[in-house]
Coordinates of C-alpha atoms and ligand atoms in Angstrom, one line a residue:
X1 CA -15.8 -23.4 15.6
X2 CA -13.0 -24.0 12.7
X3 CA -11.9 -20.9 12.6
X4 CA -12.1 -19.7 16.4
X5 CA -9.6 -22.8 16.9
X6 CA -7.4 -21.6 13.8
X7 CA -7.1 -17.6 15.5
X8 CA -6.7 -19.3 18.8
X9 CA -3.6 -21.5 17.4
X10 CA -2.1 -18.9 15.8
X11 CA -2.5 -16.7 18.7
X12 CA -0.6 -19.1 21.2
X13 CA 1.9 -19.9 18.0
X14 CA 3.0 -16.5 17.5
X15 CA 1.6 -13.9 20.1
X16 CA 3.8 -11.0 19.4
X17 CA 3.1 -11.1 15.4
X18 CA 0.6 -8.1 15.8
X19 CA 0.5 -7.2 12.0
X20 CA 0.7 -11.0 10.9
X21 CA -2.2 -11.7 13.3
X22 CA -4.2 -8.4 12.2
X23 CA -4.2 -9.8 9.0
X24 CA -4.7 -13.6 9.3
X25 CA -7.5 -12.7 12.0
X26 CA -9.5 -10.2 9.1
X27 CA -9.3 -13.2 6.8
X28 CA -10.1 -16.1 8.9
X29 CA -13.1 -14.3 10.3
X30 CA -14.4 -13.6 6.7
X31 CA -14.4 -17.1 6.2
X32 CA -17.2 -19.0 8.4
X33 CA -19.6 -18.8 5.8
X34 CA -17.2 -21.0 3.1
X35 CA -16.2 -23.1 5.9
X36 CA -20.1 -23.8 6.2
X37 CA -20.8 -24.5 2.7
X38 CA -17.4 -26.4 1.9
X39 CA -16.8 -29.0 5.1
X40 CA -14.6 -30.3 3.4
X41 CA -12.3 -27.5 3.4
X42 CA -12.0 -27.9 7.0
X43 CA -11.6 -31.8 7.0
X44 CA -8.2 -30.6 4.6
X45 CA -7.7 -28.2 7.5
X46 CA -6.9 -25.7 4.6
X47 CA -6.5 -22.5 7.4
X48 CA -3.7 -24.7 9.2
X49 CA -1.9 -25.3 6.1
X50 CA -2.4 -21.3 4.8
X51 CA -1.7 -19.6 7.4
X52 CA 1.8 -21.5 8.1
X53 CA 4.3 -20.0 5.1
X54 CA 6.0 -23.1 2.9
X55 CA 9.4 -21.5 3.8
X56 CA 10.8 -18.6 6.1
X57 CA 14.1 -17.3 5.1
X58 CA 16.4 -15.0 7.5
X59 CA 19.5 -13.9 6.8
X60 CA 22.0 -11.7 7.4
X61 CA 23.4 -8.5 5.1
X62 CA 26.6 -7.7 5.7
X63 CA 28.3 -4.0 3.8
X64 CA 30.3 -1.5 4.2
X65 CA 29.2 1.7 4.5
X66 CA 30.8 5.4 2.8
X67 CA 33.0 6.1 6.0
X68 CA 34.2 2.0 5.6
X69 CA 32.1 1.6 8.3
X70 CA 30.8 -2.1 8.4
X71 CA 26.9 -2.5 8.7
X72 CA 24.9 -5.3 9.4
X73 CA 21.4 -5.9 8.7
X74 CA 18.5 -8.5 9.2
X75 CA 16.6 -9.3 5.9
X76 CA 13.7 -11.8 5.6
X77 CA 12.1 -13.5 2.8
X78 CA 8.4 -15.2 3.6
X79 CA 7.6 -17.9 1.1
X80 CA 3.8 -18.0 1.7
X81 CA 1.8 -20.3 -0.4
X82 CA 3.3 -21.3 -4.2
X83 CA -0.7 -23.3 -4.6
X84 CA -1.2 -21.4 -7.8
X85 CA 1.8 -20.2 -8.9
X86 CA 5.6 -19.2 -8.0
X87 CA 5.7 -17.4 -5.2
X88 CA 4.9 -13.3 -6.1
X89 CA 5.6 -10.5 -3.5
X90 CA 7.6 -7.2 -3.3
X91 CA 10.6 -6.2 -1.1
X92 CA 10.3 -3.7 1.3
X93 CA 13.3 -2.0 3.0
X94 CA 12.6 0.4 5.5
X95 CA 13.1 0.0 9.6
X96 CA 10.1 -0.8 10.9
X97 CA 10.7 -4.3 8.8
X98 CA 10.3 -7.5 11.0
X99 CA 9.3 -10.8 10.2
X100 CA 5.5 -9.6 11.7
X101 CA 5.4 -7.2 9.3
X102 CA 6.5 -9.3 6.2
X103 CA 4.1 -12.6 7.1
X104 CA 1.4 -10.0 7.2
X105 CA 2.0 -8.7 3.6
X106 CA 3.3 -12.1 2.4
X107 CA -0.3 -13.5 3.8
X108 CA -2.5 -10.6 2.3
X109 CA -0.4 -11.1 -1.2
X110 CA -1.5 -14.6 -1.7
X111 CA -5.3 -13.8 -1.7
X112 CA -4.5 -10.5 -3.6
X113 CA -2.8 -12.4 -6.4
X114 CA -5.6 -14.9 -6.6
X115 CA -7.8 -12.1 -7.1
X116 CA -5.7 -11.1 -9.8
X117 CA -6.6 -14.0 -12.0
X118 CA -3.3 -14.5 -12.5
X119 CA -0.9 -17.3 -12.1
X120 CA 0.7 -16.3 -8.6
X121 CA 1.3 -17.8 -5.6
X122 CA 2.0 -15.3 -2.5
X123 CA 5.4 -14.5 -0.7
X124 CA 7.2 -11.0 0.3
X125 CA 10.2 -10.2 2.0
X126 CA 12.3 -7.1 3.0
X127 CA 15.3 -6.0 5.2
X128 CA 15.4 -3.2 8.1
X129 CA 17.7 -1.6 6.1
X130 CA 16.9 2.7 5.8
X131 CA 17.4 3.4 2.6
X132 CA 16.6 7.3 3.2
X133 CA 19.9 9.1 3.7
X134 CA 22.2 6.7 2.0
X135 CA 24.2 7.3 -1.1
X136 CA 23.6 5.4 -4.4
X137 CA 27.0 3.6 -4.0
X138 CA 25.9 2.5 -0.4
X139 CA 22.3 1.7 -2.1
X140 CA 24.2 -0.8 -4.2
X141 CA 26.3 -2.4 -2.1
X142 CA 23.4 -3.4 0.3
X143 CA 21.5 -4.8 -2.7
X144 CA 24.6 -6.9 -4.2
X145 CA 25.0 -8.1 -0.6
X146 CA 21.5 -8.7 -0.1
X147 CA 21.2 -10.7 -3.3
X148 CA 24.4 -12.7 -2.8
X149 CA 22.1 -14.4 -0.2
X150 CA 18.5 -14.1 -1.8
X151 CA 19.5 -15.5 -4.8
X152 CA 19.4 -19.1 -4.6
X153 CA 16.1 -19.1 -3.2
X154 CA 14.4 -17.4 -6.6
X155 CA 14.4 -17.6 -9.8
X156 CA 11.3 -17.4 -12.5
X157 CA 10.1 -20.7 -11.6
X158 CA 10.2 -20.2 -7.7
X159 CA 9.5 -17.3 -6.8
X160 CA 9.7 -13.8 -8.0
X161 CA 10.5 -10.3 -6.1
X162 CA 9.3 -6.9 -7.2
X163 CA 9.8 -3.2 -5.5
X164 CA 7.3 -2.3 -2.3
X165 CA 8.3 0.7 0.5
X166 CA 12.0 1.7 0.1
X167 CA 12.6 -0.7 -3.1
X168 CA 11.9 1.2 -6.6
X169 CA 13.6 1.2 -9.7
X170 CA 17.2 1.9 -8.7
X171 CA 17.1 -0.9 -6.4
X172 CA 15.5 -3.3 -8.3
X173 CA 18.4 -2.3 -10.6
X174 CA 21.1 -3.2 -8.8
X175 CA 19.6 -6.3 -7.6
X176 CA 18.9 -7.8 -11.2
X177 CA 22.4 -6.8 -12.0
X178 CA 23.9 -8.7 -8.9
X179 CA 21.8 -11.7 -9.8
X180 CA 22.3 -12.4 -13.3
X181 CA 26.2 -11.8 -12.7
X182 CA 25.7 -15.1 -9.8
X183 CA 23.6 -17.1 -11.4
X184 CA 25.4 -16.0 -15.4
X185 CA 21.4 -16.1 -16.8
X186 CA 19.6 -13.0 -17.7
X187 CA 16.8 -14.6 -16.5
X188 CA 13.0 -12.8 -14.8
X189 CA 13.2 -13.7 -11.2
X190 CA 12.4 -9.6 -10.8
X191 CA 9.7 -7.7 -11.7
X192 CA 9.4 -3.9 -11.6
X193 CA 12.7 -4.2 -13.9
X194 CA 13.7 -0.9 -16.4
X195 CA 12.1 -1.1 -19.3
X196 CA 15.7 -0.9 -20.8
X197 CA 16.8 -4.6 -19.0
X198 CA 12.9 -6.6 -19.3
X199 CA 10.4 -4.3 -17.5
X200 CA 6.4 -3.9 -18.8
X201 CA 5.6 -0.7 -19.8
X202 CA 3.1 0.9 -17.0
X203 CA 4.9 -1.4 -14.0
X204 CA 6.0 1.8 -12.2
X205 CA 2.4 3.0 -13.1
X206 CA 0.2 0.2 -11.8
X207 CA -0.4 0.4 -8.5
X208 CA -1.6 4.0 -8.8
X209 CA -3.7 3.6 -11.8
X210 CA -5.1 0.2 -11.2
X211 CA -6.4 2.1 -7.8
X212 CA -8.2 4.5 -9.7
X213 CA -9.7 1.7 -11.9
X214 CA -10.6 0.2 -9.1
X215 CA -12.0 3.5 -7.3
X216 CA -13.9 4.4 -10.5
X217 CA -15.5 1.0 -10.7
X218 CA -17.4 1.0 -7.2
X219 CA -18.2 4.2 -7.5
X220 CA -19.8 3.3 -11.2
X221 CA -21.5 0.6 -9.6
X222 CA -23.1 3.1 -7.0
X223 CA -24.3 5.8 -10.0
X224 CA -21.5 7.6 -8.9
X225 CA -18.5 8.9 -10.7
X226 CA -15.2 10.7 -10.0
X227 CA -15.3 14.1 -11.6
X228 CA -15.6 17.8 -9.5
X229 CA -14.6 15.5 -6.4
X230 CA -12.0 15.9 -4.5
X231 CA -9.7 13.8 -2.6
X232 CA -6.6 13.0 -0.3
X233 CA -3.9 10.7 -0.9
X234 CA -1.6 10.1 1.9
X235 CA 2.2 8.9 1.1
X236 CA 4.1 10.5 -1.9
X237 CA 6.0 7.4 -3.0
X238 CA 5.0 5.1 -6.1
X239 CA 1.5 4.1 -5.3
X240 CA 0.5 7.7 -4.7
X241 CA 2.6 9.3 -7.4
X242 CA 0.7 7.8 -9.7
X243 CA -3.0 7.5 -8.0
X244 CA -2.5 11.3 -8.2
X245 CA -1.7 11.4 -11.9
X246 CA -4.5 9.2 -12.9
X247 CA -6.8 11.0 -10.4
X248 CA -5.8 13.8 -12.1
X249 CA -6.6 12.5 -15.9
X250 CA -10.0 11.4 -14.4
X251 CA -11.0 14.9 -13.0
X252 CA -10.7 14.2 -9.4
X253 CA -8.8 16.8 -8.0
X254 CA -6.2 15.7 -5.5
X255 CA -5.4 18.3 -2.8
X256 CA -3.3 16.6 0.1
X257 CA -0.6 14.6 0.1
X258 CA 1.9 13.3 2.6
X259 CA 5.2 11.7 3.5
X260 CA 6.6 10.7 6.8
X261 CA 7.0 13.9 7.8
X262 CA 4.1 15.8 7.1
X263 CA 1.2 16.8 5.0
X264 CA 0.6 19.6 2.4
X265 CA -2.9 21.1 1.0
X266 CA -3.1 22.7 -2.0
X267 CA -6.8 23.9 -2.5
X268 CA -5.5 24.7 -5.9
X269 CA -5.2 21.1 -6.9
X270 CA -1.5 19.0 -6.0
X271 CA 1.1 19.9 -8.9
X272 CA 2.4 16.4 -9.6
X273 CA 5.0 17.0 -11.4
X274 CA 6.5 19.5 -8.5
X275 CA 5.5 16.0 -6.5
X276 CA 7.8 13.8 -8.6
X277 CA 10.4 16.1 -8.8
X278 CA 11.3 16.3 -5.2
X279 CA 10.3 12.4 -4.0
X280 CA 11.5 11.0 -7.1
X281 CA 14.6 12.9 -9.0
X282 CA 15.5 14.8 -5.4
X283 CA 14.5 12.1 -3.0
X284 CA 13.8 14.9 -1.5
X285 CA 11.0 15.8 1.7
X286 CA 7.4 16.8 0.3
X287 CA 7.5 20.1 3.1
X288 CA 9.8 21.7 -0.2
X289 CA 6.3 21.9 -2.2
X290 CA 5.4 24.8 -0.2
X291 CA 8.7 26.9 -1.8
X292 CA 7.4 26.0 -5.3
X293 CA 3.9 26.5 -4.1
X294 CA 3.8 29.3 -1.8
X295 CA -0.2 29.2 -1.9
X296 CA -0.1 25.6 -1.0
X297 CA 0.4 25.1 3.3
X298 CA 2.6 22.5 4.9
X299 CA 1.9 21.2 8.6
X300 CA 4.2 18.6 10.1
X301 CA 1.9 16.0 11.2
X302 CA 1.3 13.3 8.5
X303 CA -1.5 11.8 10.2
X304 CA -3.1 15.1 10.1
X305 CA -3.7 14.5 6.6
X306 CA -7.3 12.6 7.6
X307 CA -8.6 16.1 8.9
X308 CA -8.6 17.3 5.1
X309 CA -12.1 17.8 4.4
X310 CA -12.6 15.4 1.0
X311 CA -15.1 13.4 -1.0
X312 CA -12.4 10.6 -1.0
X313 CA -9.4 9.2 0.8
X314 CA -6.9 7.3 -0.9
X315 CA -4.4 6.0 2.0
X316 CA -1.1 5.1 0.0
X317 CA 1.6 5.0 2.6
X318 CA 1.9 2.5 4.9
X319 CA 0.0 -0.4 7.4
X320 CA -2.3 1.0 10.5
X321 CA -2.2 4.6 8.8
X322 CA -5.6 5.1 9.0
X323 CA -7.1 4.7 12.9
X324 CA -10.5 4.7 14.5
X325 CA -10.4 8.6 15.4
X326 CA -9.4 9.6 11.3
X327 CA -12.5 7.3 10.4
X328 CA -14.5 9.5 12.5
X329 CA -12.8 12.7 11.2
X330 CA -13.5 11.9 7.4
X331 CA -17.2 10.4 8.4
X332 CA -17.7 13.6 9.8
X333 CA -16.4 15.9 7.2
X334 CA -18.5 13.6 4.6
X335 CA -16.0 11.7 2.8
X336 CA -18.1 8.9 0.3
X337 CA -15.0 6.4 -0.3
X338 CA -12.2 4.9 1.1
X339 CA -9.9 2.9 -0.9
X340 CA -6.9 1.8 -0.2
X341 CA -3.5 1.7 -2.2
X342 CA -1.2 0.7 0.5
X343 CA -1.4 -2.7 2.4
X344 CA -3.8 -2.8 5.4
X345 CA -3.6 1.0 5.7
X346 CA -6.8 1.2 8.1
X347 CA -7.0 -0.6 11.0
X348 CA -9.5 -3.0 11.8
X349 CA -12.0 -0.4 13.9
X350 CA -11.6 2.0 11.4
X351 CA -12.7 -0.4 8.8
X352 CA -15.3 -1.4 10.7
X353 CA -16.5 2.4 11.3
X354 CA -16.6 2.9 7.6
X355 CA -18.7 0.0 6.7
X356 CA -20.9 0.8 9.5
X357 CA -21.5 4.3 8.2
X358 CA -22.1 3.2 5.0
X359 CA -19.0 4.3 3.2
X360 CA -17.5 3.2 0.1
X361 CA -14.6 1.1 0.9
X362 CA -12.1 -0.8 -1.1
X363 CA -9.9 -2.9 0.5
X364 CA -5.8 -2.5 -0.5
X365 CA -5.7 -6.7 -1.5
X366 CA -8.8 -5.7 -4.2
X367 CA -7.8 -2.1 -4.8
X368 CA -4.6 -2.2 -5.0
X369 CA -3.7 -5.2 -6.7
X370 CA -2.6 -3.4 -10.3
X371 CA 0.8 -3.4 -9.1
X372 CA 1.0 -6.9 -9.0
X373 CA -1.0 -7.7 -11.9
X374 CA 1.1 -5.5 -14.1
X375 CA 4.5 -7.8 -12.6
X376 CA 2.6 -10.7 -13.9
X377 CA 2.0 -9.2 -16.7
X378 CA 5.6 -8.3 -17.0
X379 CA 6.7 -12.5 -16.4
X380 CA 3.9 -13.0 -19.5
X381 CA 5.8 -10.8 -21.9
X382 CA 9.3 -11.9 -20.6
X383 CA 7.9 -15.8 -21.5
X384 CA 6.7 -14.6 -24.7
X385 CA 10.2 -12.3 -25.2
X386 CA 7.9 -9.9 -26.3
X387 CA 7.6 -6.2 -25.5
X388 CA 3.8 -4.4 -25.1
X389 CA 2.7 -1.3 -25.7
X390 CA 2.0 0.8 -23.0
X391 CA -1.8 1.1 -24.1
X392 CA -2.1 -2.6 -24.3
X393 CA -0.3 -3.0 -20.7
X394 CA -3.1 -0.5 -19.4
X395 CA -6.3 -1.5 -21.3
X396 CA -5.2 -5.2 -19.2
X397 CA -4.8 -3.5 -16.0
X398 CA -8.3 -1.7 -16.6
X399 CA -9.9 -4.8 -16.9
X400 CA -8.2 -6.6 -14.4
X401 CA -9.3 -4.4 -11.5
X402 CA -12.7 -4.0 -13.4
X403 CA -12.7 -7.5 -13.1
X404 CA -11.7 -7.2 -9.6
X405 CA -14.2 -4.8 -8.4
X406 CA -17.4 -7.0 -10.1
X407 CA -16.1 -10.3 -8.8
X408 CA -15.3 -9.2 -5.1
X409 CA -18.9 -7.2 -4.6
X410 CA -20.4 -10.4 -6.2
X411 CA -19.3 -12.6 -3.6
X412 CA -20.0 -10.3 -1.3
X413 CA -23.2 -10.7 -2.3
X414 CA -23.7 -14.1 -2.7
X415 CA -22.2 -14.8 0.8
X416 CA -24.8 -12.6 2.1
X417 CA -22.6 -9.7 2.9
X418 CA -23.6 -6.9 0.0
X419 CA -21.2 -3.9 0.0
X420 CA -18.7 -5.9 2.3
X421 CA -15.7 -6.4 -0.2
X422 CA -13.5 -6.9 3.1
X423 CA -15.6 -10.4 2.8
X424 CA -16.0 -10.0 -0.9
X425 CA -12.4 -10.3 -1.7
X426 CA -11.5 -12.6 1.2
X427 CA -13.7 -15.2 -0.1
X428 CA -12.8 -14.8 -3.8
X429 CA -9.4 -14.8 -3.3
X430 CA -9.5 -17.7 -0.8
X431 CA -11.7 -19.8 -2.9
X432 CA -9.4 -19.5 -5.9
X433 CA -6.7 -21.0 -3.7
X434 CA -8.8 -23.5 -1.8
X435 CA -9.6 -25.0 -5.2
X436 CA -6.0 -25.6 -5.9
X437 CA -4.6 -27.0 -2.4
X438 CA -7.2 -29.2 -2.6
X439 CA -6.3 -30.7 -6.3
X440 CA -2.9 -30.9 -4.9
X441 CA -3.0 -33.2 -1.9
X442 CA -1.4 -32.6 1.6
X443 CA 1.8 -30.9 0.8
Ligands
LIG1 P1 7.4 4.1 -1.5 O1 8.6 3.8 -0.7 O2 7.6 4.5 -2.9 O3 6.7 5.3 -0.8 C1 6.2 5.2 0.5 C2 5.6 6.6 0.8 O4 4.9 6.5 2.1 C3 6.7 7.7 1.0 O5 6.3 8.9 0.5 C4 6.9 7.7 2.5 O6 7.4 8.9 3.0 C5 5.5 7.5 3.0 N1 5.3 7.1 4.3 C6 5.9 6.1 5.0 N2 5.4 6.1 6.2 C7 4.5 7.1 6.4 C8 3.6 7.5 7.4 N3 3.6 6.9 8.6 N4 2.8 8.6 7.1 C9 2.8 9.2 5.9 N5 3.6 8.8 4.9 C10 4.4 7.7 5.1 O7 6.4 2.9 -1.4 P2 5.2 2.5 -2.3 O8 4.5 3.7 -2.8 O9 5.7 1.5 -3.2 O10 4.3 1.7 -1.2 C11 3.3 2.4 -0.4 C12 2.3 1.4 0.1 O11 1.7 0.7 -1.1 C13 2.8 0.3 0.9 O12 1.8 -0.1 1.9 C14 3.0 -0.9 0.0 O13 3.0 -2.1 0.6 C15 1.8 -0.7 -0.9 N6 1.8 -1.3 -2.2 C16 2.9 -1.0 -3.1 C17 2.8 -1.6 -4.4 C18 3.9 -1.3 -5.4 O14 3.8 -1.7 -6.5 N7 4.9 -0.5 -5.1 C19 1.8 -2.5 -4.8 C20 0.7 -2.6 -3.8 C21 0.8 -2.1 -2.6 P3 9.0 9.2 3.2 O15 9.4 9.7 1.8 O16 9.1 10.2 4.2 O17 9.7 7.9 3.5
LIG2 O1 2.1 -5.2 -2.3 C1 2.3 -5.5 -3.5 O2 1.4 -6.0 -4.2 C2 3.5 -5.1 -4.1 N1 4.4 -4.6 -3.5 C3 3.8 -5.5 -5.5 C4 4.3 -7.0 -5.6 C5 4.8 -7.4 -7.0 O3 5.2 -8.5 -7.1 O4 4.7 -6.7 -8.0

């Protein structure tokens, strides 16, 4: 079969790629059913051509740290698939980065921002740089060394970074100021940019909200809804900031959270504001809560997290969070819905756990897919020079990931797998990109 011959080339092409082939191997099997009703997809041999990125860049990031120490670091950026658009993906510094791990999110991003319904093709890229620890002056000089490099391979028409793990709003900072001063254009080859410099209103937002959107829809669609439940959000960083201050807003009441080094509970409800305080002003650890909160309880394990008991789970930290034996944990202590704000958060016999036990589950490239909207709808007002409100920004995102939800559990259906929106928004986002390699030619 097609696609057993794709996974078996990939396999012998890159065998130690474990998150890139975790990824590419979710897809791919998601996809027999389009590869039966479109042969001609596979006479274009469309999986050959997606699953090998347009470009790989590596290269090297030379600074100098506080003690004029000199560093070097390994950075990467994936240039996936530009078929419908520039190339669209975040930066993620942290040091588990490899080129694995960024072909994985590069892949996932360019069926995510075809789901979108955006203009946007799919890259990511990163650096094993740690940004925890390091002062703001050392912050900046990795990111004017990194862009010295990264810059000639982006630009508004090519392809266009944003923030992920370890990149928010101070480094996106520094990078935009090191590009415009090389290239001598304030021009929008970032997203996730201040509002003060070209930023959308509700970028920093997004990814939270547009999960809750996203939550609230399938639960809608089941006659359920979000308020008196309660739920756990792992991670404490920009996707689960704000999933917790829109969970919040919606009356579900949030009480675990997490970082790398632990969770807390707070039966009382999670303070958010106590939360941004110490991630964001203090960059701070999230065991600190408990000093503000004596009520609330800390425990050092971050996986533990999963043994919460909760109505929902909202994983928002990182890839493989979320294995097998937590499945079983929340199954047993009756959660109703997963959905996922990070990328690839559960692993694949977790995922298949869920479904099997008939849980809610919203994959992170349907569910978590705000983030990215709102970027493109930051390069729409940047076109337009136009600034939105932050009301219109969010009534868009709404109905984006409404728009999301309905499309992926339609195709689902119609591909004879209803409630599957691991299928659901493999085939919609595929299909959307299938349409456009093929108008294209062999290129
Ligand atoms: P941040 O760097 O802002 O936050 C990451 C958070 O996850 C931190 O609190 C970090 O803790 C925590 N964390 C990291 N590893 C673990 C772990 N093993 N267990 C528990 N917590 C952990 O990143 P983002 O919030 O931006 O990204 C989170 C996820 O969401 C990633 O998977 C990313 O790819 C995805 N995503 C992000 C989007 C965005 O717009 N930012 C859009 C779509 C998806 P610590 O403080 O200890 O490091
Ligand atoms: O995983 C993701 O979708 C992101 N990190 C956001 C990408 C973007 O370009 O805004």
């Amino acid at each position: 079969m097609y696609t057993e011959k794709i996974k078996a080339d990939l396999l012998k092409k890159d065998p130690d790629q474990k998150e890139f082939l975790q990824a590419a191997f979710e897809i791919i099997d998601s996809l027999d059913p389009v590869f039966k009703r479109h042969p001609e997809y596979e006479k274009a041999d469309l999986l050959s051509r997606l699953t090998e990125p347009e470009r790989v860049i590596m290269f090297r990031v030379p600074w100098v740290d506080d003690n004029g120490k000199v560093r070097v670091n390994r950075a990467y950026r994936v240039e996936f698939n530009s078929a419908i658009g520039p190339f669209k993906g975040g930066l993620r510094f942290s040091p588990s980065v490899n080129l694995s791990v960024i072909k994985f999110l590069g892949f996932e991003q360019i069926f995510k921002n075809a789901l979108t319904g955006l203009p946007m093709g799919g890259g990511k890229g990163g650096s094993d740089f740690d940004p925890h620890g390091k002062s703001d002056m050392e912050v900046m000089r990795f990111c004017q060394s990194f862009m010295s490099e990264l810059y000639r391979h982006i630009g508004p028409f090519t392809d266009v970074p944003a923030g992920d793990i370890g990149v928010g709003a101070r480094e996106i900072g520094y990078l935009f100021g090191q590009y415009k001063k090389i290239t001598n254009e304030h021009s929008w080859a970032l997203t996730g940019k201040g509002v003060a410099y070209g930023g959308s209103l509700g970028r920093k937002e997004a990814t939270g909200y547009g999960l809750l959107y996203f939550l609230q829809a399938m639960l809608k669609d089941h006659g359920l809804d979000l308020a008196g439940k309660s739920a756990v959000i792992s991670g404490s960083g920009n996707v689960a900031i704000y999933a917790a201050q829109k969970a919040k807003e919606l009356g579900l009441k949030v009480i675990a959270m997490s970082d790398s080094g632990g969770y807390i509970k707070d039966e009382n409800g999670i303070d958010v504001e106590t939360v941004k305080m110490i991630k964001e002003v203090k960059r701070g650890r999230i065991s600190e809560y408990v000093t503000h909160h004596p009520e609330a309880e800390y425990q050092k394990d971050p996986r533990g997290i999963w043994q919460v008991v909760c109505d929902i789970a909202l994983p928002c930290a990182t890839q493989n969070e979320l294995a097998e034996a937590d499945a079983k944990e929340l199954i047993a202590n009756g959660v109703i819905a997963v959905c996922e704000g990070a990328n690839m958060p559960c692993t694949p016999d977790a995922q298949r756990l869920l479904l099997e036990n008939g849980i809610l589950y919203g994959p992170g490239k349907a569910a978590n897919a705000g983030g990215v909207a709102v970027s493109g709808l930051e390069m729409s007002q940047n076109s337009l020079r136009l600034c939105w409100t932050f009301e219109e920004v969010d009534s868009r995102l709404k109905e984006i990931m409404e728009n999301i939800y309905a499309t992926t559990a339609k195709v689902a259906k119609d591909y004879g797998h209803k409630g599957d929106l691991i299928v659901g928004s493999n085939i919609a986002g595929f299909l959307k990109v299938a349409e456009a390699m093929m108008a294209q030619g062999i290129v």
